[in-house]
CSV table of C-alpha atoms in Angstrom, one decimal:
chain,number,residue,atom,x,y,z
W,1,UNK,CA,13.8,-31.8,2.6
W,2,UNK,CA,11.0,-31.2,5.1
W,3,UNK,CA,10.7,-31.0,8.9
W,4,UNK,CA,9.3,-29.1,11.8
W,5,UNK,CA,10.1,-25.4,12.6
W,6,UNK,CA,9.4,-23.0,15.4
W,7,UNK,CA,9.4,-19.3,14.5
W,8,UNK,CA,9.9,-17.0,17.5
W,9,UNK,CA,8.2,-13.7,16.8
W,10,UNK,CA,4.9,-13.1,15.0
W,11,UNK,CA,5.8,-9.8,13.2
W,12,UNK,CA,6.3,-9.2,9.5
W,13,UNK,CA,9.5,-11.2,9.3
W,14,UNK,CA,8.3,-14.1,11.5
W,15,UNK,CA,5.0,-14.6,9.7
W,16,UNK,CA,6.8,-14.3,6.3
W,17,UNK,CA,9.3,-17.0,7.3
W,18,UNK,CA,6.4,-19.2,8.4
W,19,UNK,CA,4.7,-18.8,5.1
W,20,UNK,CA,7.9,-19.6,3.2
W,21,UNK,CA,8.6,-22.7,5.3
W,22,UNK,CA,5.0,-24.0,4.8
W,23,UNK,CA,5.2,-23.4,1.1
W,24,UNK,CA,8.2,-25.8,0.9
W,25,UNK,CA,6.4,-28.5,3.0
W,26,UNK,CA,7.5,-27.7,6.6
W,27,UNK,CA,5.3,-27.9,9.7
W,28,UNK,CA,5.5,-24.5,11.4
W,29,UNK,CA,4.5,-23.1,14.8
W,30,UNK,CA,4.8,-19.3,15.3
W,31,UNK,CA,5.3,-18.1,18.9
W,32,UNK,CA,4.3,-14.5,19.6
W,33,UNK,CA,5.1,-13.1,23.0
W,34,UNK,CA,2.3,-10.5,23.0
W,35,UNK,CA,-0.9,-11.8,24.6
W,36,UNK,CA,-3.1,-10.1,22.0
W,37,UNK,CA,-2.5,-9.4,18.3
W,38,UNK,CA,-3.3,-5.7,18.6
W,39,UNK,CA,-2.0,-4.8,15.1
W,40,UNK,CA,-0.2,-1.8,16.5
W,41,UNK,CA,1.9,0.3,14.1
W,42,UNK,CA,1.6,3.0,11.5
W,43,UNK,CA,2.5,2.6,7.9
W,44,UNK,CA,5.1,1.1,5.7
W,45,UNK,CA,6.5,1.5,2.2
W,46,UNK,CA,7.2,-1.6,0.3
W,47,UNK,CA,9.9,-1.3,-2.4
W,48,UNK,CA,10.1,-3.7,-5.4
W,49,UNK,CA,12.4,-6.1,-3.6
W,50,UNK,CA,9.8,-6.4,-0.8
W,51,UNK,CA,7.0,-7.0,-3.2
W,52,UNK,CA,9.0,-9.6,-5.2
W,53,UNK,CA,9.6,-11.4,-1.9
W,54,UNK,CA,5.9,-11.3,-1.2
W,55,UNK,CA,5.1,-12.6,-4.7
W,56,UNK,CA,7.5,-15.5,-4.1
W,57,UNK,CA,5.6,-16.2,-0.9
W,58,UNK,CA,2.3,-16.2,-2.7
W,59,UNK,CA,0.7,-13.1,-1.0
W,60,UNK,CA,1.8,-10.3,-3.3
W,61,UNK,CA,-1.6,-9.9,-5.0
W,62,UNK,CA,-3.4,-9.6,-1.6
W,63,UNK,CA,-0.9,-7.0,-0.5
W,64,UNK,CA,-1.4,-5.0,-3.7
W,65,UNK,CA,-5.1,-5.1,-3.2
W,66,UNK,CA,-4.7,-3.4,0.2
W,67,UNK,CA,-2.0,-0.9,-0.8
W,68,UNK,CA,-1.7,2.3,-2.7
W,69,UNK,CA,0.9,2.9,-5.4
W,70,UNK,CA,3.3,5.7,-4.6
W,71,UNK,CA,3.7,7.5,-7.9
W,72,UNK,CA,4.3,11.1,-6.9
W,73,UNK,CA,6.3,12.9,-4.3
W,74,UNK,CA,9.9,13.4,-3.3
W,75,UNK,CA,12.0,15.4,-0.8
W,76,UNK,CA,11.4,19.0,0.3
W,77,UNK,CA,12.6,21.6,2.7
W,78,UNK,CA,10.4,23.1,5.5
W,79,UNK,CA,9.4,26.1,3.4
W,80,UNK,CA,8.0,23.7,0.8
W,81,UNK,CA,10.7,23.9,-1.9
W,82,UNK,CA,11.6,20.7,-3.7
W,83,UNK,CA,15.1,19.1,-3.3
W,84,UNK,CA,14.3,16.0,-5.4
W,85,UNK,CA,11.3,14.5,-7.1
W,86,UNK,CA,10.2,10.9,-7.1
W,87,UNK,CA,9.0,9.4,-10.4
W,88,UNK,CA,7.0,6.3,-9.5
W,89,UNK,CA,6.2,5.7,-13.1
W,90,UNK,CA,9.9,5.4,-14.0
W,91,UNK,CA,10.4,3.0,-11.1
W,92,UNK,CA,7.5,0.9,-12.3
W,93,UNK,CA,9.1,0.8,-15.8
W,94,UNK,CA,12.4,-0.3,-14.4
W,95,UNK,CA,11.2,-2.7,-11.7
W,96,UNK,CA,7.7,-3.8,-12.7
W,97,UNK,CA,6.1,-2.1,-9.6
W,98,UNK,CA,6.1,1.3,-8.0
W,99,UNK,CA,6.7,1.7,-4.2
W,100,UNK,CA,3.5,0.7,-2.4
W,101,UNK,CA,2.1,2.3,0.8
W,102,UNK,CA,0.1,0.1,3.2
W,103,UNK,CA,-0.8,0.3,6.9
W,104,UNK,CA,1.3,-2.2,8.9
W,105,UNK,CA,-1.9,-3.6,10.4
W,106,UNK,CA,-3.2,-4.5,6.9
W,107,UNK,CA,0.1,-6.2,6.0
W,108,UNK,CA,0.1,-8.2,9.2
W,109,UNK,CA,-3.5,-9.3,8.4
W,110,UNK,CA,-2.6,-10.4,4.9
W,111,UNK,CA,0.4,-12.4,6.2
W,112,UNK,CA,-1.5,-14.1,9.0
W,113,UNK,CA,-4.3,-15.0,6.7
W,114,UNK,CA,-1.9,-17.1,4.7
W,115,UNK,CA,-1.2,-19.3,7.8
W,116,UNK,CA,-3.5,-21.7,9.6
W,117,UNK,CA,-4.9,-20.1,12.7
W,118,UNK,CA,-3.7,-23.0,14.8
W,119,UNK,CA,-0.1,-22.4,13.8
W,120,UNK,CA,0.1,-19.1,15.6
W,121,UNK,CA,0.3,-19.1,19.4
W,122,UNK,CA,0.0,-15.8,21.2
W,123,UNK,CA,1.1,-15.0,24.7
W,124,UNK,CA,3.9,-17.6,24.2
W,125,UNK,CA,7.0,-16.2,25.8
W,126,UNK,CA,10.2,-18.1,25.2
W,127,UNK,CA,12.2,-18.5,28.5
W,128,UNK,CA,15.2,-20.5,27.2
W,129,UNK,CA,16.7,-22.5,24.3
W,130,UNK,CA,18.4,-25.8,24.8
W,131,UNK,CA,20.9,-26.9,22.1
W,132,UNK,CA,22.3,-29.9,23.8
W,133,UNK,CA,21.0,-32.0,20.9
W,134,UNK,CA,22.5,-30.2,17.9
W,135,UNK,CA,19.8,-31.6,15.5
W,136,UNK,CA,16.8,-30.8,17.7
W,137,UNK,CA,16.9,-27.4,19.4
W,138,UNK,CA,14.4,-27.2,22.3
W,139,UNK,CA,12.4,-24.0,23.0
W,140,UNK,CA,11.2,-23.6,26.6
W,141,UNK,CA,7.9,-21.9,27.3
W,142,UNK,CA,6.0,-21.3,30.5
W,143,UNK,CA,3.6,-24.1,29.7
W,144,UNK,CA,6.1,-26.6,28.3
W,145,UNK,CA,8.8,-27.2,25.7
W,146,UNK,CA,8.8,-27.4,21.9
W,147,UNK,CA,11.4,-29.3,19.9
W,148,UNK,CA,12.0,-28.7,16.2
W,149,UNK,CA,14.4,-29.4,13.4
W,150,UNK,CA,14.8,-25.6,12.9
W,151,UNK,CA,14.2,-22.5,15.0
W,152,UNK,CA,13.9,-19.1,13.4
W,153,UNK,CA,14.6,-16.2,15.7
W,154,UNK,CA,12.5,-13.3,14.5
W,155,UNK,CA,11.9,-11.6,17.8
W,156,UNK,CA,12.9,-8.1,16.9
W,157,UNK,CA,15.7,-5.6,17.6
W,158,UNK,CA,15.7,-6.6,21.3
W,159,UNK,CA,15.9,-10.3,20.5
W,160,UNK,CA,16.4,-12.4,23.5
W,161,UNK,CA,17.4,-15.4,21.5
W,162,UNK,CA,20.2,-13.3,19.8
W,163,UNK,CA,21.5,-12.4,23.2
W,164,UNK,CA,21.6,-16.0,24.2
W,165,UNK,CA,23.3,-17.2,21.0
W,166,UNK,CA,25.8,-14.4,20.9
W,167,UNK,CA,26.4,-13.3,24.5
W,168,UNK,CA,29.6,-11.3,23.6
W,169,UNK,CA,27.9,-9.2,21.0
W,170,UNK,CA,27.1,-5.6,22.3
W,171,UNK,CA,23.5,-5.8,21.0
W,172,UNK,CA,21.5,-2.9,19.7
W,173,UNK,CA,22.6,0.7,20.3
W,174,UNK,CA,20.7,4.0,20.2
W,175,UNK,CA,21.1,5.6,16.8
W,176,UNK,CA,20.9,9.1,18.0
W,177,UNK,CA,17.3,9.6,16.8
W,178,UNK,CA,13.7,9.0,17.9
W,179,UNK,CA,10.6,8.6,15.8
W,180,UNK,CA,7.0,9.6,16.4
W,181,UNK,CA,4.3,8.4,14.0
W,182,UNK,CA,0.6,7.9,13.5
W,183,UNK,CA,-2.1,7.2,11.0
W,184,UNK,CA,-4.6,10.1,10.6
W,185,UNK,CA,-8.1,9.5,12.0
W,186,UNK,CA,-9.7,10.7,8.8
W,187,UNK,CA,-8.8,11.2,5.1
W,188,UNK,CA,-6.6,14.1,4.3
W,189,UNK,CA,-6.3,16.0,1.0
W,190,UNK,CA,-2.8,15.3,-0.4
W,191,UNK,CA,-1.2,16.4,-3.6
W,192,UNK,CA,1.4,13.7,-3.5
W,193,UNK,CA,1.6,10.0,-2.5
W,194,UNK,CA,4.8,10.2,-0.6
W,195,UNK,CA,7.0,13.0,0.8
W,196,UNK,CA,10.0,13.6,3.0
W,197,UNK,CA,10.9,17.0,4.4
W,198,UNK,CA,14.3,17.6,5.8
W,199,UNK,CA,15.0,20.3,8.4
W,200,UNK,CA,17.9,20.7,10.7
W,201,UNK,CA,18.0,17.6,12.9
W,202,UNK,CA,14.5,16.7,11.9
W,203,UNK,CA,12.5,14.9,9.2
W,204,UNK,CA,8.8,14.8,8.5
W,205,UNK,CA,7.2,12.4,6.0
W,206,UNK,CA,3.9,11.0,4.9
W,207,UNK,CA,2.6,8.0,3.0
W,208,UNK,CA,-0.9,8.1,1.4
W,209,UNK,CA,-3.1,5.1,1.9
W,210,UNK,CA,-5.8,3.6,-0.4
W,211,UNK,CA,-8.6,4.7,1.9
W,212,UNK,CA,-7.6,8.4,1.9
W,213,UNK,CA,-5.9,8.4,5.3
W,214,UNK,CA,-2.2,8.8,5.6
W,215,UNK,CA,0.7,7.7,7.8
W,216,UNK,CA,3.0,10.4,8.9
W,217,UNK,CA,6.3,10.2,10.8
W,218,UNK,CA,8.6,12.7,12.5
W,219,UNK,CA,12.2,11.6,13.1
W,220,UNK,CA,14.1,13.8,15.5
W,221,UNK,CA,17.7,13.9,16.6
W,222,UNK,CA,17.2,13.3,20.4
W,223,UNK,CA,18.7,11.3,23.3
W,224,UNK,CA,17.0,8.1,24.3
W,225,UNK,CA,14.2,8.2,26.7
W,226,UNK,CA,13.1,11.8,26.0
W,227,UNK,CA,9.3,11.9,26.1
W,228,UNK,CA,7.2,15.1,26.0
W,229,UNK,CA,4.1,15.1,28.2
W,230,UNK,CA,1.9,15.8,25.1
W,231,UNK,CA,3.6,14.4,22.0
W,232,UNK,CA,1.1,15.7,19.5
W,233,UNK,CA,1.3,19.2,21.0
W,234,UNK,CA,5.1,19.1,20.9
W,235,UNK,CA,5.0,18.1,17.3
W,236,UNK,CA,2.6,20.9,16.4
W,237,UNK,CA,5.0,23.4,18.0
W,238,UNK,CA,8.0,21.9,16.1
W,239,UNK,CA,6.4,21.4,12.7
W,240,UNK,CA,3.3,23.6,12.7
W,241,UNK,CA,5.0,26.2,10.6
W,242,UNK,CA,6.3,23.7,8.0
W,243,UNK,CA,4.7,23.5,4.6
W,244,UNK,CA,1.3,22.0,3.8
W,245,UNK,CA,0.1,19.3,4.3
W,246,UNK,CA,2.2,18.8,7.5
W,247,UNK,CA,-0.1,20.9,9.8
W,248,UNK,CA,-3.2,19.2,8.3
W,249,UNK,CA,-1.7,15.8,8.9
W,250,UNK,CA,-1.1,16.6,12.6
W,251,UNK,CA,-4.6,18.2,12.9
W,252,UNK,CA,-6.2,15.0,11.6
W,253,UNK,CA,-4.5,12.9,14.2
W,254,UNK,CA,-5.9,11.8,17.6
W,255,UNK,CA,-3.4,12.4,20.5
W,256,UNK,CA,-3.7,8.8,21.6
W,257,UNK,CA,-2.7,7.5,18.2
W,258,UNK,CA,0.8,8.8,18.3
W,259,UNK,CA,3.5,6.1,18.7
W,260,UNK,CA,6.9,7.1,20.0
W,261,UNK,CA,10.0,4.9,19.8
W,262,UNK,CA,13.7,5.5,20.1
W,263,UNK,CA,15.5,4.1,17.0
W,264,UNK,CA,18.0,1.4,17.8
W,265,UNK,CA,20.2,-0.5,15.4
W,266,UNK,CA,22.8,-3.3,15.4
W,267,UNK,CA,25.7,-1.1,14.6
W,268,UNK,CA,28.1,-4.0,15.2
W,269,UNK,CA,27.5,-6.7,12.6
W,270,UNK,CA,26.8,-10.1,13.9
W,271,UNK,CA,29.5,-12.7,13.2
W,272,UNK,CA,26.8,-15.0,11.7
W,273,UNK,CA,23.0,-15.0,11.2
W,274,UNK,CA,22.9,-18.7,12.3
W,275,UNK,CA,24.0,-20.8,15.2
W,276,UNK,CA,23.6,-24.5,15.0
W,277,UNK,CA,20.0,-25.1,13.7
W,278,UNK,CA,18.8,-21.6,14.7
W,279,UNK,CA,18.5,-18.8,12.1
W,280,UNK,CA,18.2,-15.1,13.0
W,281,UNK,CA,15.9,-13.1,10.7
W,282,UNK,CA,14.8,-9.5,10.3
W,283,UNK,CA,15.6,-7.0,13.0
W,284,UNK,CA,16.9,-9.8,15.3
W,285,UNK,CA,19.7,-10.3,12.7
W,286,UNK,CA,20.2,-6.8,11.3
W,287,UNK,CA,18.1,-4.0,12.8
W,288,UNK,CA,18.9,-0.9,10.8
W,289,UNK,CA,17.8,2.8,10.8
W,290,UNK,CA,14.6,3.5,8.8
W,291,UNK,CA,16.1,6.1,6.5
W,292,UNK,CA,15.9,3.9,3.3
W,293,UNK,CA,12.6,2.3,4.2
W,294,UNK,CA,14.2,-1.1,3.8
W,295,UNK,CA,13.9,-2.8,7.2
W,296,UNK,CA,10.8,-4.8,6.5
W,297,UNK,CA,11.8,-5.4,2.9
W,298,UNK,CA,15.1,-7.0,4.1
W,299,UNK,CA,13.1,-9.2,6.5
W,300,UNK,CA,10.9,-10.4,3.7
W,301,UNK,CA,14.0,-11.1,1.6
W,302,UNK,CA,15.4,-13.1,4.5
W,303,UNK,CA,12.2,-15.3,4.6
W,304,UNK,CA,12.4,-16.2,0.9
W,305,UNK,CA,16.2,-16.8,0.9
W,306,UNK,CA,15.9,-19.1,4.0
W,307,UNK,CA,13.1,-21.1,2.5
W,308,UNK,CA,14.9,-21.4,-0.9
W,309,UNK,CA,18.1,-22.6,0.8
W,310,UNK,CA,16.1,-25.4,2.5
W,311,UNK,CA,14.8,-26.6,-0.9
W,312,UNK,CA,18.2,-26.7,-2.6
W,313,UNK,CA,20.6,-27.9,0.1
W,314,UNK,CA,20.8,-31.5,1.3
W,315,UNK,CA,20.9,-30.7,5.0
W,316,UNK,CA,19.5,-28.1,7.4
W,317,UNK,CA,23.1,-27.2,8.3
W,318,UNK,CA,24.2,-26.6,4.7
W,319,UNK,CA,21.0,-24.6,4.1
W,320,UNK,CA,21.6,-22.3,7.0
W,321,UNK,CA,25.2,-21.9,5.9
W,322,UNK,CA,23.9,-20.8,2.4
W,323,UNK,CA,21.4,-18.5,4.0
W,324,UNK,CA,24.1,-16.8,6.1
W,325,UNK,CA,26.5,-16.5,3.1
W,326,UNK,CA,23.8,-14.9,0.9
W,327,UNK,CA,22.2,-12.6,3.5
W,328,UNK,CA,25.0,-11.0,5.5
W,329,UNK,CA,26.8,-9.1,2.8
W,330,UNK,CA,23.6,-7.7,1.3
W,331,UNK,CA,22.1,-6.6,4.6
W,332,UNK,CA,25.4,-5.1,5.7
W,333,UNK,CA,25.4,-2.9,2.6
W,334,UNK,CA,21.8,-1.8,3.0
W,335,UNK,CA,22.3,-1.0,6.7
W,336,UNK,CA,25.4,1.0,6.0
W,337,UNK,CA,23.6,3.0,3.3
W,338,UNK,CA,20.6,3.6,5.6
W,339,UNK,CA,22.9,5.0,8.3
W,340,UNK,CA,24.6,7.2,5.7
W,341,UNK,CA,21.2,8.5,4.4
W,342,UNK,CA,20.3,9.5,8.0
W,343,UNK,CA,23.6,11.4,8.4
W,344,UNK,CA,23.1,13.3,5.2
W,345,UNK,CA,19.4,13.8,5.8
W,346,UNK,CA,17.6,14.1,9.1
W,347,UNK,CA,20.7,14.1,11.3
W,348,UNK,CA,22.4,17.0,9.5
W,349,UNK,CA,22.3,20.1,11.7
W,350,UNK,CA,25.1,22.5,10.7
W,351,UNK,CA,23.6,25.3,8.5
W,352,UNK,CA,26.4,25.3,6.0
W,353,UNK,CA,26.3,21.5,5.7
W,354,UNK,CA,22.5,21.6,5.2
W,355,UNK,CA,22.8,24.3,2.6
W,356,UNK,CA,25.5,22.4,0.7
W,357,UNK,CA,23.5,19.2,0.7
W,358,UNK,CA,20.4,21.0,-0.5
W,359,UNK,CA,22.2,22.6,-3.3
W,360,UNK,CA,23.7,19.3,-4.4
W,361,UNK,CA,20.3,17.6,-4.4
W,362,UNK,CA,18.7,20.4,-6.4
W,363,UNK,CA,21.4,20.2,-9.0
W,364,UNK,CA,21.5,16.4,-9.2
W,365,UNK,CA,19.8,14.9,-12.3
W,366,UNK,CA,16.6,12.9,-11.6
W,367,UNK,CA,18.4,9.7,-12.6
W,368,UNK,CA,20.5,10.0,-9.5
W,369,UNK,CA,17.4,9.7,-7.3
W,370,UNK,CA,16.3,6.8,-9.4
W,371,UNK,CA,19.6,5.0,-9.1
W,372,UNK,CA,19.6,5.4,-5.4
W,373,UNK,CA,16.3,3.5,-5.1
W,374,UNK,CA,17.3,0.9,-7.7
W,375,UNK,CA,20.5,0.2,-5.8
W,376,UNK,CA,18.7,-1.9,-3.2
W,377,UNK,CA,15.2,-2.4,-4.7
W,378,UNK,CA,16.5,-4.3,-7.9
W,379,UNK,CA,16.6,-7.7,-6.2
W,380,UNK,CA,15.5,-10.9,-7.7
W,381,UNK,CA,14.2,-13.6,-5.3
W,382,UNK,CA,15.3,-17.2,-5.6
W,383,UNK,CA,12.7,-19.8,-6.6
W,384,UNK,CA,10.8,-21.7,-3.9
W,385,UNK,CA,10.1,-24.5,-6.4
C-alpha cells in the first residue's frame, strides 16, 4: 500500500512519522506552524525503546554518533546522599544499549536530515480540516488546501486537530508542576552522566552531553503561569545550597538560555488515536508528565507502529485500527506510571512521606531500579519490511 500523507507538526514525532512513511513508499509533506526552525529545546534521554524505534527508521547510527551514553548516575537527596544508583552497563547487557543523552536540537537535525528539504514546509499553519470525503481528508492553510490519503496530527500537547476531532474531550490539564531547563554555555566537570535529585516539591537533574556541556532541569510543584522576573536567580536561591554539581550547572548557564514551561498532560485518555483517515501521534495523542523520560520515546514508537501497520494491512482504515489497538493500551500504562513516578518523587512534600520513600529506595536492591527501567524500555519494534 502506498499513497500521500500530510503530517501536521515538525517536531520529533512528526518528523519520525514522516521518515517511517517515506521508508514504506509514501509521499509525505510535513507542515510546521513555526515560521523558522529555531531548534529550541534543552536535552533528552533516549531509552532502548526509543533507540530501537530510531534504528527501525534508519537513523539510529546517526543519533548515536551525536549522543553520549549514560552509564553512571542515579537518584540523590539535596545533601548529596544516594537513594539509588543507575547501572548503565547492566542496562546495556539487558537491552543492547544504554540510555543516551542528546541535545534536542541535535536530534531534530538528524531526523530532518533524513527527509528531503522540499517535504518540510515551515510557517504552514493549519486553519481547518475537511473530512467530507472520508477517503481524502483536506487540510486548509492560509495559502491553499492539501488533500491526502492520510493525515498525521503530531501538533503537540495543545493540538488543534485533536480539539477539532474530539470536541467533547477536556483536553490537556495542568499537572501541578512547572519545569525550567537549559543547556550550559560551556563544559562542566561532572562525575556522573545522569542524575536526579529529589527534594520536597522539587527535582533537579542533569544529562551530560558528548561535547562536555550538560542539560539540566528543575521541576517544581507550582501553579500554572507563575513566572519569576529572573528565572536563573530564583533557581540559584532555591538550589544553590544543594549538592555539587548543581550550583556549577547553574553558574555555567546564561540567563537568556533558561526555558520555562508549565507541564500539561492528557489526564483523560482519548477514546481513540484515530478518526477516519487521521491519526494522532505523540503528545497530540498522549501527552504525559516527564518523570519517566518516555514522552519522546513513545512518539518514536508511534511513528514505527503506524508505518508498520500500513505495510501489513490491506486498507488505510484497517491500518489505523491496528495502530490504535496497539498503541493506546501501552501508552496508557506508560502515562500512568509517569504520573505515579512524579507523585512519589518530585511532587512529594510531606516530611514523613519523603523520609519513608527515601528509606525504601535506599533499602531496595539494585535490581528493582533496573526492572523499573526495563518495564517500558524493553520494547521490540515491528518490521517496516
